[in-house]
mmCIF file of C-alpha atoms in Angstrom:
data_model
loop_
_atom_site.group_PDB
_atom_site.id
_atom_site.type_symbol
_atom_site.label_atom_id
_atom_site.label_comp_id
_atom_site.label_asym_id
_atom_site.label_seq_id
_atom_site.Cartn_x
_atom_site.Cartn_y
_atom_site.Cartn_z
ATOM 1 C CA UNK A 1368 0.000 0.000 0.000
ATOM 2 C CA UNK A 1369 1.425 3.345 -0.990
ATOM 3 C CA UNK A 1370 0.167 6.428 0.763
ATOM 4 C CA UNK A 1371 1.838 9.807 0.727
ATOM 5 C CA UNK A 1372 0.954 12.726 2.973
ATOM 6 C CA UNK A 1373 1.569 16.307 1.925
ATOM 7 C CA UNK A 1374 0.987 19.320 4.152
ATOM 8 C CA UNK A 1375 -0.850 22.082 2.317
ATOM 9 C CA UNK A 1376 -1.025 25.510 3.956
ATOM 10 C CA UNK A 1377 -3.552 27.687 3.395
ATOM 11 C CA UNK A 1378 -22.400 8.034 12.696
ATOM 12 C CA UNK A 1379 -26.083 7.327 12.077
ATOM 13 C CA UNK A 1380 -26.047 9.355 15.308
ATOM 14 C CA UNK A 1381 -24.646 7.299 18.176
ATOM 15 C CA UNK A 1382 -27.248 6.840 20.890
ATOM 16 C CA UNK A 1383 -26.831 8.835 24.064
ATOM 17 C CA UNK A 1384 -26.334 5.612 26.018
ATOM 18 C CA UNK A 1385 -23.475 4.613 23.755
ATOM 19 C CA UNK A 1386 -21.920 8.040 24.089
ATOM 20 C CA UNK A 1387 -22.076 7.775 27.848
ATOM 21 C CA UNK A 1388 -20.372 4.415 27.610
ATOM 22 C CA UNK A 1389 -17.685 5.934 25.430
ATOM 23 C CA UNK A 1390 -17.053 8.665 27.951
ATOM 24 C CA UNK A 1391 -16.744 6.136 30.758
ATOM 25 C CA UNK A 1392 -14.423 3.955 28.727
ATOM 26 C CA UNK A 1393 -12.275 6.931 27.820
ATOM 27 C CA UNK A 1394 -11.896 7.844 31.479
ATOM 28 C CA UNK A 1395 -11.175 4.350 32.769
ATOM 29 C CA UNK A 1396 -7.695 3.311 33.903
ATOM 30 C CA UNK A 1397 -7.628 0.494 31.355
ATOM 31 C CA UNK A 1398 -7.517 3.026 28.526
ATOM 32 C CA UNK A 1399 -4.572 4.986 29.836
ATOM 33 C CA UNK A 1400 -1.619 4.707 27.511
ATOM 34 C CA UNK A 1401 -3.613 3.458 24.544
ATOM 35 C CA UNK A 1402 -1.983 4.617 21.366
ATOM 36 C CA UNK A 1403 -3.783 6.057 18.368
ATOM 37 C CA UNK A 1404 -3.058 3.088 16.138
ATOM 38 C CA UNK A 1405 -4.869 0.523 18.290
ATOM 39 C CA UNK A 1406 -3.860 -3.086 18.873
ATOM 40 C CA UNK A 1407 -2.046 -5.365 16.491
ATOM 41 C CA UNK A 1408 -5.280 -7.284 15.932
ATOM 42 C CA UNK A 1409 -7.039 -4.057 14.951
ATOM 43 C CA UNK A 1410 -4.212 -3.133 12.593
ATOM 44 C CA UNK A 1411 -4.369 -6.557 11.000
ATOM 45 C CA UNK A 1412 -8.149 -6.393 10.612
ATOM 46 C CA UNK A 1413 -7.853 -2.928 9.083
ATOM 47 C CA UNK A 1414 -5.277 -4.100 6.554
ATOM 48 C CA UNK A 1415 -7.280 -7.218 5.726
ATOM 49 C CA UNK A 1416 -10.292 -5.010 5.019
ATOM 50 C CA UNK A 1417 -8.287 -2.893 2.585
ATOM 51 C CA UNK A 1418 -6.773 -5.943 0.907
ATOM 52 C CA UNK A 1419 -10.249 -7.370 0.372
ATOM 53 C CA UNK A 1420 -11.706 -4.199 -1.121
ATOM 54 C CA UNK A 1421 -13.591 -4.471 -4.393
ATOM 55 C CA UNK A 1422 -11.918 -3.490 -7.672
ATOM 56 C CA UNK A 1423 -13.808 -2.026 -10.634
ATOM 57 C CA UNK A 1424 -13.457 -3.647 -14.019
ATOM 58 C CA UNK A 1425 -11.770 -1.709 -16.790
ATOM 59 C CA UNK A 1426 -15.023 -0.937 -18.580
ATOM 60 C CA UNK A 1427 -16.510 0.706 -15.475
ATOM 61 C CA UNK A 1428 -13.509 2.980 -15.007
ATOM 62 C CA UNK A 1429 -13.090 3.793 -18.689
ATOM 63 C CA UNK A 1430 -16.753 4.811 -18.957
ATOM 64 C CA UNK A 1431 -16.222 7.549 -16.361
ATOM 65 C CA UNK A 1432 -14.093 10.599 -17.144
ATOM 66 C CA UNK A 1433 -13.301 11.412 -13.510
ATOM 67 C CA UNK A 1434 -12.263 7.855 -12.627
ATOM 68 C CA UNK A 1435 -10.263 7.553 -15.833
ATOM 69 C CA UNK A 1436 -8.335 10.662 -14.848
ATOM 70 C CA UNK A 1437 -7.532 9.178 -11.458
ATOM 71 C CA UNK A 1438 -6.360 5.932 -13.054
ATOM 72 C CA UNK A 1439 -4.219 7.821 -15.541
ATOM 73 C CA UNK A 1440 -2.580 9.735 -12.690
ATOM 74 C CA UNK A 1441 -1.987 6.483 -10.835
ATOM 75 C CA UNK A 1442 -2.990 7.976 -7.503
ATOM 76 C CA UNK A 1443 -6.142 9.281 -5.821
ATOM 77 C CA UNK A 1444 -5.427 12.734 -4.402
ATOM 78 C CA UNK A 1445 -7.545 13.102 -1.284
ATOM 79 C CA UNK A 1446 -8.347 16.160 0.777
ATOM 80 C CA UNK A 1447 -8.397 14.959 4.356
ATOM 81 C CA UNK A 1448 -6.877 15.277 7.775
ATOM 82 C CA UNK A 1449 -4.198 13.514 9.762
ATOM 83 C CA UNK A 1450 -5.317 14.459 13.280
ATOM 84 C CA UNK A 1451 -8.745 12.815 13.690
ATOM 85 C CA UNK A 1452 -8.281 9.885 16.068
ATOM 86 C CA UNK A 1453 -11.116 7.725 14.762
ATOM 87 C CA UNK A 1454 -11.546 9.062 11.237
ATOM 88 C CA UNK A 1455 -8.084 9.834 9.871
ATOM 89 C CA UNK A 1456 -4.983 9.759 12.048
ATOM 90 C CA UNK A 1457 -1.479 9.754 10.603
ATOM 91 C CA UNK A 1458 0.953 7.174 11.906
ATOM 92 C CA UNK A 1459 4.264 9.067 11.800
ATOM 93 C CA UNK A 1460 6.258 5.840 11.671
ATOM 94 C CA UNK A 1461 4.604 4.656 8.451
ATOM 95 C CA UNK A 1462 3.325 7.885 6.930
ATOM 96 C CA UNK A 1463 -0.070 6.210 6.493
ATOM 97 C CA UNK A 1464 -3.365 7.530 7.865
ATOM 98 C CA UNK A 1465 -5.840 5.160 9.495
ATOM 99 C CA UNK A 1466 -9.473 5.588 10.416
ATOM 100 C CA UNK A 1467 -12.986 5.498 8.984
ATOM 101 C CA UNK A 1468 -12.486 8.316 6.466
ATOM 102 C CA UNK A 1469 -8.931 7.281 5.659
ATOM 103 C CA UNK A 1470 -10.061 3.745 4.890
ATOM 104 C CA UNK A 1471 -12.858 4.955 2.628
ATOM 105 C CA UNK A 1472 -10.355 6.940 0.584
ATOM 106 C CA UNK A 1473 -8.015 3.951 0.471
ATOM 107 C CA UNK A 1474 -10.819 1.609 -0.568
ATOM 108 C CA UNK A 1475 -11.932 4.048 -3.267
ATOM 109 C CA UNK A 1476 -8.402 4.222 -4.637
ATOM 110 C CA UNK A 1477 -8.253 0.428 -4.713
ATOM 111 C CA UNK A 1478 -11.579 0.326 -6.550
ATOM 112 C CA UNK A 1479 -10.243 2.613 -9.272
ATOM 113 C CA UNK A 1480 -6.563 1.664 -9.425
ATOM 114 C CA UNK A 1481 -6.562 -1.976 -8.384
ATOM 115 C CA UNK A 1482 -4.336 -1.096 -5.424
ATOM 116 C CA UNK A 1483 -4.341 1.340 -2.528
ATOM 117 C CA UNK A 1484 -2.491 4.498 -3.527
ATOM 118 C CA UNK A 1485 -3.591 7.826 -2.075
ATOM 119 C CA UNK A 1486 -1.960 11.226 -1.748
ATOM 120 C CA UNK A 1487 -3.372 12.880 1.376
ATOM 121 C CA UNK A 1488 -3.547 16.666 1.199
ATOM 122 C CA UNK A 1489 -4.498 18.274 4.490
ATOM 123 C CA UNK A 1490 -7.603 20.461 4.362
ATOM 124 C CA UNK A 1491 -9.477 22.754 6.716
ATOM 125 C CA UNK A 1492 -13.115 23.830 6.715
ATOM 126 C CA UNK A 1493 -12.002 26.945 4.835
ATOM 127 C CA UNK A 1494 -10.066 25.229 2.038
ATOM 128 C CA UNK A 1495 -12.122 22.210 1.001
ATOM 129 C CA UNK A 1496 -14.254 23.823 -1.691
ATOM 130 C CA UNK A 1497 -11.318 25.777 -3.102
ATOM 131 C CA UNK A 1498 -9.170 22.662 -3.477
ATOM 132 C CA UNK A 1499 -11.943 20.804 -5.295
ATOM 133 C CA UNK A 1500 -12.704 23.738 -7.567
ATOM 134 C CA UNK A 1501 -9.068 24.201 -8.567
ATOM 135 C CA UNK A 1502 -8.491 20.496 -9.115
ATOM 136 C CA UNK A 1503 -5.828 20.312 -6.410
ATOM 137 C CA UNK A 1504 -7.587 17.230 -5.029
ATOM 138 C CA UNK A 1505 -9.758 14.589 -6.661
ATOM 139 C CA UNK A 1506 -12.012 14.221 -3.635
ATOM 140 C CA UNK A 1507 -12.470 15.398 -0.057
ATOM 141 C CA UNK A 1508 -13.241 12.780 2.590
ATOM 142 C CA UNK A 1509 -12.958 14.600 5.893
ATOM 143 C CA UNK A 1510 -16.148 14.456 7.993
ATOM 144 C CA UNK A 1511 -17.440 16.897 5.362
ATOM 145 C CA UNK A 1512 -21.005 17.941 6.191
ATOM 146 C CA UNK A 1513 -23.381 18.185 3.245
ATOM 147 C CA UNK A 1514 -25.130 21.562 3.085
ATOM 148 C CA UNK A 1515 -27.079 23.246 0.273
ATOM 149 C CA UNK A 1516 -24.604 26.138 0.338
ATOM 150 C CA UNK A 1517 -21.600 23.886 -0.148
ATOM 151 C CA UNK A 1518 -23.468 21.921 -2.808
ATOM 152 C CA UNK A 1519 -23.569 25.081 -4.905
ATOM 153 C CA UNK A 1520 -19.804 24.799 -5.288
ATOM 154 C CA UNK A 1521 -19.075 21.070 -5.095
ATOM 155 C CA UNK A 1522 -20.830 17.749 -5.658
ATOM 156 C CA UNK A 1523 -21.424 15.298 -2.833
ATOM 157 C CA UNK A 1524 -21.586 11.523 -3.012
ATOM 158 C CA UNK A 1525 -23.330 9.861 -0.113
ATOM 159 C CA UNK A 1526 -24.091 10.633 2.626
ATOM 160 C CA UNK A 1527 -21.829 7.928 4.006
ATOM 161 C CA UNK A 1528 -22.163 8.825 7.727
ATOM 162 C CA UNK A 1529 -24.663 10.644 9.936
ATOM 163 C CA UNK A 1530 -24.213 12.365 13.257
ATOM 164 C CA UNK A 1531 -25.708 15.087 15.469
ATOM 165 C CA UNK A 1532 -24.162 17.763 17.633
ATOM 166 C CA UNK A 1533 -22.827 16.970 21.080
ATOM 167 C CA UNK A 1534 -21.310 18.821 24.026
ATOM 168 C CA UNK A 1535 -17.793 18.188 25.292
ATOM 169 C CA UNK A 1536 -16.767 19.589 28.678
ATOM 170 C CA UNK A 1537 -13.999 19.115 31.256
ATOM 171 C CA UNK A 1538 -14.437 16.041 33.404
ATOM 172 C CA UNK A 1539 -15.210 18.201 36.459
ATOM 173 C CA UNK A 1540 -17.596 20.602 34.696
ATOM 174 C CA UNK A 1541 -20.976 21.590 36.116
ATOM 175 C CA UNK A 1542 -22.413 21.639 32.591
ATOM 176 C CA UNK A 1543 -24.713 18.663 32.113
ATOM 177 C CA UNK A 1544 -26.614 19.553 28.970
ATOM 178 C CA UNK A 1545 -27.773 22.096 26.447
ATOM 179 C CA UNK A 1546 -29.570 24.369 28.926
ATOM 180 C CA UNK A 1547 -26.336 24.945 30.829
ATOM 181 C CA UNK A 1548 -24.660 26.574 27.820
ATOM 182 C CA UNK A 1549 -26.527 29.832 28.456
ATOM 183 C CA UNK A 1550 -23.843 32.341 29.460
ATOM 184 C CA UNK A 1551 -21.013 29.897 28.782
ATOM 185 C CA UNK A 1552 -18.105 30.344 26.385
ATOM 186 C CA UNK A 1553 -18.462 27.561 23.843
ATOM 187 C CA UNK A 1554 -15.792 26.639 21.334
ATOM 188 C CA UNK A 1555 -16.536 25.318 17.875
ATOM 189 C CA UNK A 1556 -14.788 25.194 14.533
ATOM 190 C CA UNK A 1557 -14.997 28.312 12.404
ATOM 191 C CA UNK A 1558 -17.103 27.937 9.248
ATOM 192 C CA UNK A 1559 -18.474 24.619 10.528
ATOM 193 C CA UNK A 1560 -22.087 23.636 11.115
ATOM 194 C CA UNK A 1561 -21.328 23.996 14.828
ATOM 195 C CA UNK A 1562 -21.627 27.772 14.514
ATOM 196 C CA UNK A 1563 -25.165 27.712 13.123
ATOM 197 C CA UNK A 1564 -26.231 24.987 15.565
ATOM 198 C CA UNK A 1565 -25.061 27.081 18.520
ATOM 199 C CA UNK A 1566 -26.765 30.198 17.182
ATOM 200 C CA UNK A 1567 -30.065 28.312 17.009
ATOM 201 C CA UNK A 1568 -29.949 26.021 20.042
ATOM 202 C CA UNK A 1569 -27.754 27.970 22.479
ATOM 203 C CA UNK A 1570 -28.333 31.653 21.653
ATOM 204 C CA UNK A 1571 -27.170 32.698 25.119
ATOM 205 C CA UNK A 1572 -23.716 31.210 24.658
ATOM 206 C CA UNK A 1573 -20.632 33.168 23.659
ATOM 207 C CA UNK A 1574 -19.258 31.413 20.583
ATOM 208 C CA UNK A 1575 -15.487 31.012 20.350
ATOM 209 C CA UNK A 1576 -14.649 30.129 16.740
ATOM 210 C CA UNK A 1577 -11.350 28.293 16.312
ATOM 211 C CA UNK A 1578 -9.616 26.947 13.197
ATOM 212 C CA UNK A 1579 -9.736 23.216 13.904
ATOM 213 C CA UNK A 1580 -10.675 20.380 16.225
ATOM 214 C CA UNK A 1581 -7.352 20.287 18.021
ATOM 215 C CA UNK A 1582 -7.526 23.952 18.995
ATOM 216 C CA UNK A 1583 -11.156 23.705 20.116
ATOM 217 C CA UNK A 1584 -10.346 20.707 22.295
ATOM 218 C CA UNK A 1585 -7.317 22.493 23.734
ATOM 219 C CA UNK A 1586 -9.467 25.519 24.591
ATOM 220 C CA UNK A 1587 -11.634 23.326 26.812
ATOM 221 C CA UNK A 1588 -8.689 21.524 28.355
ATOM 222 C CA UNK A 1589 -6.863 24.781 29.103
ATOM 223 C CA UNK A 1590 -9.898 26.556 30.536
ATOM 224 C CA UNK A 1591 -10.303 29.030 27.677
ATOM 225 C CA UNK A 1592 -13.743 27.615 26.837
ATOM 226 C CA UNK A 1593 -16.400 26.052 29.039
ATOM 227 C CA UNK A 1594 -17.519 23.588 26.389
ATOM 228 C CA UNK A 1595 -16.952 22.467 22.824
ATOM 229 C CA UNK A 1596 -19.912 21.816 20.521
ATOM 230 C CA UNK A 1597 -19.457 19.977 17.245
ATOM 231 C CA UNK A 1598 -20.485 16.688 15.613
ATOM 232 C CA UNK A 1599 -20.538 13.786 18.035
ATOM 233 C CA UNK A 1600 -18.221 11.882 15.747
ATOM 234 C CA UNK A 1601 -15.455 14.394 16.344
ATOM 235 C CA UNK A 1602 -16.122 14.438 20.070
ATOM 236 C CA UNK A 1603 -15.741 10.666 20.135
ATOM 237 C CA UNK A 1604 -12.178 11.234 18.937
ATOM 238 C CA UNK A 1605 -11.526 13.327 22.014
ATOM 239 C CA UNK A 1606 -13.040 11.127 24.710
ATOM 240 C CA UNK A 1607 -11.355 7.985 23.418
ATOM 241 C CA UNK A 1608 -7.912 9.525 23.882
ATOM 242 C CA UNK A 1609 -8.297 12.099 26.676
ATOM 243 C CA UNK A 1610 -9.255 11.300 30.260
ATOM 244 C CA UNK A 1611 -9.867 14.945 31.207
ATOM 245 C CA UNK A 1612 -12.980 15.508 29.062
ATOM 246 C CA UNK A 1613 -16.416 13.952 28.706
ATOM 247 C CA UNK A 1614 -19.535 14.157 26.536
ATOM 248 C CA UNK A 1615 -22.644 15.332 28.398
ATOM 249 C CA UNK A 1616 -26.347 15.694 27.648
ATOM 250 C CA UNK A 1617 -28.376 14.382 24.763
ATOM 251 C CA UNK A 1618 -27.408 14.746 21.103
ATOM 252 C CA UNK A 1619 -29.185 17.708 19.557
ATOM 253 C CA UNK A 1620 -29.696 19.714 16.427
ATOM 254 C CA UNK A 1621 -30.312 18.559 12.891
ATOM 255 C CA UNK A 1622 -28.700 15.439 11.537
ATOM 256 C CA UNK A 1623 -25.229 16.173 10.273
ATOM 257 C CA UNK A 1624 -24.603 14.090 7.183
ATOM 258 C CA UNK A 1625 -21.105 13.577 5.844
ATOM 259 C CA UNK A 1626 -20.555 13.388 2.125
ATOM 260 C CA UNK A 1627 -17.663 12.644 -0.177
ATOM 261 C CA UNK A 1628 -16.767 15.952 -1.785
ATOM 262 C CA UNK A 1629 -16.211 15.865 -5.539
ATOM 263 C CA UNK A 1630 -15.749 18.343 -8.389
ATOM 264 C CA UNK A 1631 -19.033 20.033 -9.228
ATOM 265 C CA UNK A 1632 -18.991 19.783 -12.997
ATOM 266 C CA UNK A 1633 -17.918 16.186 -13.415
ATOM 267 C CA UNK A 1634 -19.332 12.678 -13.619
ATOM 268 C CA UNK A 1635 -17.692 11.713 -10.331
ATOM 269 C CA UNK A 1636 -20.810 11.694 -8.144
ATOM 270 C CA UNK A 1637 -22.607 8.828 -9.884
ATOM 271 C CA UNK A 1638 -19.433 6.746 -10.018
ATOM 272 C CA UNK A 1639 -18.625 7.195 -6.330
ATOM 273 C CA UNK A 1640 -22.243 6.645 -5.256
ATOM 274 C CA UNK A 1641 -22.328 3.322 -7.103
ATOM 275 C CA UNK A 1642 -19.100 2.257 -5.393
ATOM 276 C CA UNK A 1643 -20.352 3.422 -1.992
ATOM 277 C CA UNK A 1644 -23.590 1.464 -2.378
ATOM 278 C CA UNK A 1645 -21.577 -1.676 -3.061
ATOM 279 C CA UNK A 1646 -19.465 -1.030 0.044
ATOM 280 C CA UNK A 1647 -22.650 -0.731 2.105
ATOM 281 C CA UNK A 1648 -24.394 -3.726 0.541
ATOM 282 C CA UNK A 1649 -21.481 -6.154 0.913
ATOM 283 C CA UNK A 1650 -20.991 -5.373 4.605
ATOM 284 C CA UNK A 1651 -17.706 -3.502 4.238
ATOM 285 C CA UNK A 1652 -19.173 -0.280 5.677
ATOM 286 C CA UNK A 1653 -20.348 -2.002 8.868
ATOM 287 C CA UNK A 1654 -17.102 -3.922 9.253
ATOM 288 C CA UNK A 1655 -15.085 -0.743 8.781
ATOM 289 C CA UNK A 1656 -17.187 1.122 11.360
ATOM 290 C CA UNK A 1657 -16.638 -1.664 13.885
ATOM 291 C CA UNK A 1658 -12.866 -1.765 13.363
ATOM 292 C CA UNK A 1659 -12.251 1.972 13.389
ATOM 293 C CA UNK A 1660 -14.937 3.265 15.764
ATOM 294 C CA UNK A 1661 -16.922 0.547 17.525
ATOM 295 C CA UNK A 1662 -13.982 -1.481 18.818
ATOM 296 C CA UNK A 1663 -12.169 1.661 19.957
ATOM 297 C CA UNK A 1664 -15.231 2.995 21.785
ATOM 298 C CA UNK A 1665 -16.561 -0.295 23.207
ATOM 299 C CA UNK A 1666 -19.718 -0.189 21.072
ATOM 300 C CA UNK A 1667 -20.687 -3.626 19.773
ATOM 301 C CA UNK A 1668 -23.328 -2.831 17.168
ATOM 302 C CA UNK A 1669 -22.712 -0.735 14.083
ATOM 303 C CA UNK A 1670 -25.409 1.826 13.216
ATOM 304 C CA UNK A 1671 -27.373 1.665 10.013
ATOM 305 C CA UNK A 1672 -25.610 3.581 7.242
ATOM 306 C CA UNK A 1673 -27.524 6.533 5.815
ATOM 307 C CA UNK A 1674 -29.418 6.231 2.549
ATOM 308 C CA UNK A 1675 -27.396 7.521 -0.368
ATOM 309 C CA UNK A 1676 -28.964 10.588 -1.961
ATOM 310 C CA UNK A 1677 -31.318 11.149 0.985
ATOM 311 C CA UNK A 1678 -29.963 14.575 1.952
ATOM 312 C CA UNK A 1679 -30.510 17.898 0.212
ATOM 313 C CA UNK A 1680 -27.304 18.671 -1.626
ATOM 314 C CA UNK A 1681 -26.355 15.043 -2.231
#
């Protein structure tokens, strides 16, 4: 498997009971010292999943201009991240990202190329559309919420994952739910759906917009914010690896549906949707969720994947 990372400047929602279990697991002594790459068994299962990924026949690829371009280049250039514990985390010793999103990009490259070969370009919420529009990346797979506004600039395959908003607080916080955010300083990621969710559901909060997940988490840990509101999926990353924070309250807000970002004026969407449906139908999606999220968070049952094309903008 060849994967190169280049730095570029510039869950059906998990039930509240499961989230509580995650928080308890994350804070238990048994989890202390757990590394981001998981156990050897998990690594082996992850690799086996990639090795068993479906491969498109030549006629399928040749009939699609976008996929043909990827095959001609010999690599799938992916806009993603290397800091998301459960979705895409870079292993500095191998230079390879692992996680739910990372695996989807790797499986998609295998489908097109016959082997896993991705070039991971780091993106932020401010750069994703620009990179797709300029052709700097072939696709963006980065917990990328589908919205009508974004769909005016890019195409979305999927959704491939659904979540809702959650609240992350210090382990000793008095905040227990949404009502307690009134008067609190609440961090979220700038230009993310977290901003609009807070404006609607916690109008009494002071919103602290920060560039990325790591900085928002740090704001809570360092006492610069009382809470952090964003998709539950991102908060799961935090509680799995940090024993000083927890998720509180019930999930809230509209469903946040992640899509695979693609160039707007291309035939990529239909191609990727057909591949994604196969991945769902053959059980790969559920197996991938269990390996990358369920096993790490002590959740035994994978959620139902969302229905492709069911969200405005997809």
